[in-house]
Amino acid sequence: MPSPSSTKPKVSALGSFIVIVWLMVLAVAAFLATVVPEIDTLLGRSHLDRTVISAAQAAIAITTVVLLILALSIMKEVYIGRKLR
Amino acid sequence: MLQAITVVLYGAIVSAVSFFAVYFLVPVMIKRLVASGHVVQDYHKPDKPKVPRPAGPALMAGIAASEIILYILTLDSSVLAILFTTAIAFVVGLVDDRKVMPGWFKPGALLLAAIPIIVLGAHPDHLNLIFGRVFIPLLYIPLVFIVIPIAGNTINSIDVLNGVASGFLIIATIPLLVSIAIFGNQDTFLAALPLLFTTLAFYKYHKFPSRIFPGDSGTVLLGALFGALAVAGSSEIIGVIVLLPAVMNSFLFLASVKKIIEHRQVKARPVTLLGDFRLAASKDKSAPITLVRLILADGPLGEREIGIQIFKLAVFAAIMALASIGIQYYFLKDVIR
């Protein structure tokens, strides 16, 4: 039979990591919900085509999400570097 | 809009049908799978017992029965879309259960599961982003093609140890239901109840020590159902937040192996089995990084203890999702129906 674990399990570090990821998701959501729609007003003044404005908004939104993934990747490297190596 | 008493009645019917269908069907499946030799060894136990697999058909039967009844009661095409998405995901998983498929198969084939949501118009034209709502009628369509394969594969990838996938999903479904009740609609809320009750019934047989494994057909269908409900219930970001530990697991795995492959194709294992049947984090630098490996970085643990740690993380993510629902409600209370 397996013997009881001698090591006190710790998920607090992982929990902290998840909280940071959550805060990053909230930050990106705030940016996408508040800043990106304002581009419409900003570019609308220059009488640009509606499709161009929408394309610009979509490009900014996708770039933001890609940046979030890159930031997560960097954070993951740092976390794993401290945890496993 | 249905009256409150009707919602309660319909909710009770679909919950009971999904729960009892799975509760009574799984033991039958266990017997049939054992008799037909569809068993796999559970390597993490001292005597390496043979466990039947997959439970996917029983889970699908429970979900199909309850969603069909709900469609008859409501005649809402969104319920059909959710059912078809789940059924396609189940077939994709079943193919993977029966035949060894390449790593790209599941995410690739799961693109098909997104089609019913788009064709039957079950998706909204806006995205709730916690602090506001953006109107994206065109951009939403590619989003559906991203959400369904990711949700299916995410739940599939968290199916690492006895009871983990089903237990994790029970915890994750509760904030999703709350979010759908607030930001979605009644029919989608009713369609979401079978996910909770099917998983609750299944957990009885899947918990440590497992009497049956869900297989790819079981986990992929539950994941795709979760994704479809998040989309149809305007709860996409809440769905991402509540799945964060599982998303992190997939992300860590993909980032370390740097390509889409099946876990069985990985040569260096992320964890090693000790002589006392506890699991330890691999010291091999080429081994993929997974959630379990990170949990074990503090020291070896037994299978049941690892499951408890994952559930703790799931509860943690569920609390964050509930907090996010509160924030979103504050910002959207004037625009929600």
XYZ file of C-alpha atoms in Angstrom:
422
model
C 0.000 0.000 0.000
C 1.226 3.528 -0.702
C 2.666 5.198 2.335
C 1.253 8.562 3.367
C 3.061 11.527 1.886
C 5.724 13.101 4.062
C 5.653 16.336 2.118
C 3.096 18.981 2.996
C 1.384 19.747 -0.308
C 1.707 23.347 -1.449
C -0.415 24.904 -4.132
C -0.085 28.450 -2.831
C 2.631 29.273 -5.377
C 0.485 27.885 -8.195
C -2.510 29.746 -6.773
C -0.512 32.993 -6.854
C 0.503 32.255 -10.434
C -3.168 31.768 -11.367
C -4.127 35.037 -9.631
C -1.507 36.899 -11.681
C -2.842 35.284 -14.890
C -6.383 36.305 -13.840
C -5.276 39.916 -13.249
C -3.611 39.934 -16.684
C -6.823 38.623 -18.284
C -8.797 41.363 -16.489
C -6.313 44.013 -17.670
C -6.621 42.846 -21.282
C -10.432 42.672 -20.971
C -10.474 46.241 -19.589
C -8.311 47.443 -22.489
C -10.491 45.687 -25.065
C -13.726 46.905 -23.497
C -12.756 50.524 -22.966
C -9.848 51.598 -25.203
C -10.538 49.656 -28.440
C -14.147 50.937 -28.895
C -12.844 54.512 -28.495
C -10.753 54.033 -31.647
C -14.052 54.128 -33.480
C -14.639 57.688 -32.285
C -11.021 58.673 -32.869
C -10.757 57.354 -36.431
C -14.370 58.221 -37.214
C -13.448 61.909 -37.090
C -11.019 61.405 -39.973
C -13.928 60.060 -42.110
C -12.249 56.721 -42.748
C -14.249 53.844 -44.235
C -16.217 51.879 -41.581
C -14.545 48.624 -42.707
C -11.068 50.122 -42.241
C -11.966 51.257 -38.714
C -13.332 47.800 -37.838
C -10.228 46.132 -39.324
C -7.991 48.411 -37.242
C -9.972 47.583 -34.096
C -9.799 43.845 -34.840
C -6.037 44.069 -35.485
C -5.446 45.917 -32.206
C -7.615 43.407 -30.308
C -5.810 40.398 -31.810
C -2.391 41.992 -31.166
C -3.373 42.603 -27.527
C -4.353 38.946 -27.080
C -1.089 37.806 -28.733
C 0.855 40.108 -26.383
C -1.018 38.561 -23.432
C 0.030 35.082 -24.590
C 3.661 36.233 -24.985
C 3.595 37.814 -21.521
C 2.188 34.566 -20.089
C 4.934 32.640 -21.826
C 7.634 34.847 -20.265
C 5.961 34.592 -16.857
C 5.788 30.812 -17.223
C 9.532 30.637 -17.945
C 10.324 32.685 -14.837
C 7.968 30.620 -12.670
C 9.234 27.279 -13.945
C 12.842 28.470 -13.638
C 12.247 29.097 -9.923
C 10.115 26.027 -9.327
C 11.774 23.176 -11.218
C 15.398 24.076 -11.838
C -39.663 34.297 -21.350
C -40.640 31.285 -19.312
C -42.336 31.774 -15.950
C -40.183 31.066 -12.893
C -42.203 27.972 -11.972
C -41.796 26.596 -15.521
C -38.032 27.169 -15.401
C -37.837 25.294 -12.087
C -39.964 22.445 -13.475
C -37.992 22.141 -16.739
C -34.753 22.436 -14.775
C -35.791 19.634 -12.444
C -36.732 17.406 -15.407
C -33.477 17.864 -17.379
C -31.354 17.602 -14.225
C -33.058 14.382 -13.124
C -32.939 12.803 -16.607
C -29.232 13.571 -17.097
C -28.260 12.494 -13.581
C -30.189 9.216 -13.442
C -29.410 8.253 -17.056
C -25.676 8.390 -16.325
C -26.056 6.975 -12.812
C -27.765 3.829 -14.121
C -26.060 3.556 -17.539
C -22.434 3.677 -16.357
C -22.622 0.376 -14.353
C -24.102 -1.278 -17.457
C -21.266 0.160 -19.549
C -18.681 -1.063 -17.025
C -19.997 -4.637 -17.370
C -20.169 -4.467 -21.177
C -16.714 -2.919 -21.568
C -15.144 -5.491 -19.230
C -16.907 -8.339 -21.080
C -15.715 -7.039 -24.470
C -12.157 -6.510 -23.212
C -12.178 -2.714 -23.551
C -9.978 -2.188 -20.503
C -6.729 -0.366 -19.809
C -4.272 -0.753 -16.959
C -4.214 1.830 -14.191
C -0.440 2.069 -13.756
C -0.607 4.241 -10.638
C -2.063 1.470 -8.443
C -0.053 -1.303 -6.706
C -1.749 -4.191 -8.535
C -2.198 -2.293 -11.828
C -5.959 -3.042 -12.060
C -7.691 -3.159 -15.417
C -10.207 -0.329 -15.734
C -12.892 -0.206 -18.453
C -12.808 2.658 -20.952
C -14.517 4.723 -22.446
C -17.552 5.984 -20.541
C -18.217 8.529 -23.306
C -21.273 6.692 -24.768
C -23.052 6.691 -21.371
C -22.291 10.383 -20.856
C -23.504 11.172 -24.370
C -26.717 9.209 -23.788
C -27.452 11.157 -20.593
C -26.786 14.522 -22.207
C -28.668 13.654 -25.427
C -31.762 12.432 -23.533
C -31.968 15.564 -21.398
C -31.217 18.038 -24.231
C -33.770 16.369 -26.551
C -36.434 16.644 -23.832
C -35.455 20.291 -23.300
C -35.747 20.978 -27.044
C -39.221 19.400 -27.130
C -40.239 21.606 -24.203
C -38.731 24.883 -25.445
C -38.306 24.460 -29.247
C -35.194 26.647 -28.937
C -32.710 25.998 -31.754
C -29.823 26.942 -29.415
C -30.525 23.749 -27.444
C -30.223 21.740 -30.682
C -26.978 23.560 -31.560
C -25.523 22.693 -28.143
C -26.605 19.061 -28.556
C -25.155 18.741 -32.090
C -21.857 20.331 -31.022
C -21.615 17.855 -28.137
C -22.510 14.916 -30.409
C -19.863 15.828 -33.012
C -17.256 16.215 -30.255
C -18.287 12.812 -28.889
C -17.762 11.185 -32.308
C -14.343 12.868 -32.623
C -13.364 11.547 -29.192
C -14.745 8.086 -29.944
C -12.629 7.845 -33.115
C -9.602 8.742 -30.986
C -10.617 6.117 -28.403
C -10.896 3.368 -31.006
C -7.942 4.261 -33.213
C -4.577 5.871 -32.495
C -4.862 9.226 -34.257
C -2.163 11.880 -34.803
C -1.948 14.841 -32.419
C -3.622 17.290 -34.810
C -6.736 15.117 -35.193
C -8.716 16.212 -32.117
C -8.198 19.998 -32.413
C -8.640 19.787 -36.198
C -11.760 17.635 -36.152
C -13.276 19.665 -33.319
C -13.558 22.608 -35.725
C -16.535 20.675 -37.140
C -18.193 20.761 -33.725
C -18.316 24.569 -33.902
C -20.452 24.532 -37.069
C -23.892 23.820 -35.458
C -23.486 26.852 -33.178
C -22.877 29.108 -36.167
C -25.420 27.520 -38.539
C -28.204 27.505 -35.924
C -27.285 30.992 -34.720
C -26.720 29.995 -31.098
C -23.904 32.506 -30.599
C -24.452 36.125 -29.567
C -23.224 39.084 -31.631
C -21.431 40.636 -28.674
C -18.659 39.626 -26.300
C -18.922 40.343 -22.579
C -15.493 41.594 -21.501
C -16.028 42.010 -17.722
C -15.745 45.817 -17.911
C -18.019 46.258 -20.901
C -19.589 44.640 -23.923
C -18.236 44.797 -27.475
C -20.404 44.301 -30.548
C -18.535 41.918 -32.885
C -21.064 40.120 -35.139
C -18.449 39.055 -37.730
C -15.431 38.539 -35.485
C -17.522 36.292 -33.234
C -17.674 33.533 -35.881
C -13.905 32.761 -35.912
C -14.041 33.019 -32.126
C -16.476 30.074 -32.003
C -14.026 28.025 -34.103
C -11.338 28.786 -31.520
C -13.431 28.261 -28.364
C -14.865 24.789 -29.104
C -11.589 22.970 -30.002
C -9.749 24.662 -27.114
C -12.479 23.788 -24.582
C -12.644 20.171 -25.797
C -8.883 19.697 -25.662
C -8.491 21.538 -22.357
C -10.824 19.178 -20.484
C -9.232 16.249 -22.313
C -5.767 17.305 -21.156
C -6.790 17.643 -17.482
C -7.918 13.979 -17.469
C -4.624 12.921 -15.919
C -5.517 10.967 -12.789
C -8.530 9.212 -11.242
C -11.527 11.532 -10.919
C -9.663 14.714 -11.823
C -11.491 15.632 -15.068
C -14.995 15.013 -13.691
C -14.287 16.594 -10.282
C -12.652 19.624 -11.885
C -15.605 20.042 -14.249
C -18.167 19.878 -11.408
C -16.381 22.773 -9.672
C -15.950 24.730 -12.929
C -19.575 24.344 -13.998
C -21.011 26.101 -10.927
C -19.689 29.621 -11.779
C -20.566 28.986 -15.424
C -24.188 28.300 -14.437
C -24.269 31.473 -12.324
C -22.873 33.487 -15.229
C -25.341 32.029 -17.761
C -28.226 32.724 -15.363
C -27.182 36.390 -15.178
C -25.764 37.185 -18.621
C -27.265 34.452 -20.810
C -30.836 33.305 -21.250
C -33.144 30.835 -19.546
C -32.976 28.150 -22.238
C -29.162 28.101 -22.237
C -29.214 27.945 -18.431
C -31.541 24.926 -18.630
C -29.293 23.390 -21.315
C -26.307 23.826 -18.972
C -27.841 21.862 -16.104
C -27.165 18.441 -17.752
C -23.427 19.255 -17.787
C -23.431 19.582 -13.984
C -25.722 16.635 -13.272
C -24.138 14.271 -15.800
C -20.711 15.019 -14.345
C -21.974 14.658 -10.762
C -23.403 11.201 -11.533
C -20.254 10.192 -13.405
C -17.973 11.311 -10.568
C -19.382 8.501 -8.412
C -17.687 5.986 -10.735
C -14.695 8.075 -11.834
C -13.464 9.267 -8.413
C -10.382 7.641 -6.869
C -10.116 4.660 -7.267
C -11.767 4.834 -10.691
C -14.175 2.095 -11.745
C -14.283 3.473 -15.305
C -12.355 6.052 -17.342
C -14.173 8.632 -19.498
C -11.821 8.170 -22.443
C -11.349 10.828 -25.114
C -15.019 10.510 -26.102
C -16.087 11.431 -22.555
C -13.675 14.287 -21.882
C -13.870 15.856 -25.346
C -17.683 15.855 -25.338
C -17.805 17.423 -21.841
C -15.232 20.059 -22.859
C -17.038 20.917 -26.095
C -20.335 21.125 -24.178
C -18.691 23.506 -21.694
C -17.403 25.654 -24.590
C -20.769 25.634 -26.405
C -22.571 26.713 -23.208
C -20.037 29.481 -22.549
C -20.635 30.789 -26.082
C -24.445 30.431 -26.123
C -24.678 31.774 -22.574
C -22.576 34.926 -23.218
C -20.066 33.724 -20.612
C -16.899 33.288 -22.677
C -14.396 35.148 -20.477
C -15.950 33.722 -17.298
C -15.496 30.274 -18.902
C -11.818 30.999 -19.548
C -11.246 32.207 -15.970
C -12.906 29.203 -14.342
C -10.856 26.842 -16.539
C -7.567 28.673 -15.810
C -5.815 25.722 -14.055
C -6.721 23.436 -16.983
C -5.885 26.094 -19.591
C -2.559 26.577 -17.815
C -1.938 22.816 -17.987
C -2.513 22.774 -21.767
C -0.494 25.954 -22.254
C 2.460 24.637 -20.226
C 2.398 21.329 -22.112
C 2.191 22.936 -25.567
C 4.828 25.555 -24.726
C 7.263 22.882 -23.533
C 6.788 20.333 -26.359
C 6.358 23.164 -28.917
C 3.917 21.212 -31.133
C 0.470 19.643 -30.993
C 1.007 16.020 -30.000
C -0.784 13.395 -27.947
C 0.443 12.761 -24.401
C 1.183 9.136 -25.359
C 3.660 10.393 -28.002
C 5.812 12.138 -25.399
C 8.978 10.124 -24.766
C 10.104 11.736 -21.498
C 7.316 11.486 -18.912
C 6.572 14.597 -16.807
C 6.217 12.492 -13.647
C 7.786 9.298 -12.378
C 6.203 6.565 -10.302
C 8.073 5.781 -7.072
C 8.341 2.365 -5.447
C 5.660 3.287 -2.889
C 3.299 4.312 -5.724
C 3.610 8.004 -5.032
C 4.324 10.261 -8.000
C 7.338 12.555 -8.256
C 8.225 15.387 -10.655
C 10.569 14.240 -13.398
C 14.155 15.506 -13.199
C 14.481 15.076 -16.973
C 14.880 18.535 -18.534
C 13.337 17.332 -21.804
C 10.142 16.178 -20.061
C 7.093 18.365 -20.723
C 5.900 20.814 -18.077
C 2.416 19.987 -16.788
C 0.246 21.098 -13.899
C 0.865 17.804 -12.082
C 4.636 18.168 -12.504
C 4.482 21.657 -10.986
C 2.341 20.407 -8.082
C 4.917 17.660 -7.486
C 7.833 20.105 -7.607
C 7.406 20.514 -3.813
C 7.773 16.774 -3.262
C 6.173 13.398 -4.129
C 2.469 12.862 -3.520
C -0.034 10.038 -3.827
C -2.557 10.039 -6.681
C -5.501 10.971 -4.442
C -3.532 13.876 -2.878
C -2.637 15.282 -6.306
C -6.331 15.194 -7.226
C -7.166 17.158 -4.062
C -4.524 19.785 -4.942
C -6.027 20.168 -8.431
C -9.503 20.534 -6.906
C -8.151 23.245 -4.577
C -6.870 25.124 -7.630
C -10.264 24.602 -9.323
C -12.061 26.081 -6.281
C -9.590 28.972 -6.346
C -10.352 29.613 -10.040
C -14.093 29.300 -9.345
C -13.838 32.025 -6.667
C -11.996 34.266 -9.166
C -14.700 33.546 -11.755
C -17.440 34.462 -9.248
C -15.569 37.701 -8.445
C -15.359 38.400 -12.192
C -19.126 37.783 -12.499
C -19.660 40.371 -9.742
C -17.475 42.927 -11.545
C -19.161 42.191 -14.890
C -22.603 42.540 -13.321
C -21.604 45.952 -11.927
C -20.556 47.178 -15.391
C -23.311 45.516 -17.428
C -26.329 45.668 -15.124
C -27.972 48.298 -17.298
C -27.605 46.382 -20.558
C -28.355 42.782 -19.548
C -31.836 41.485 -20.174
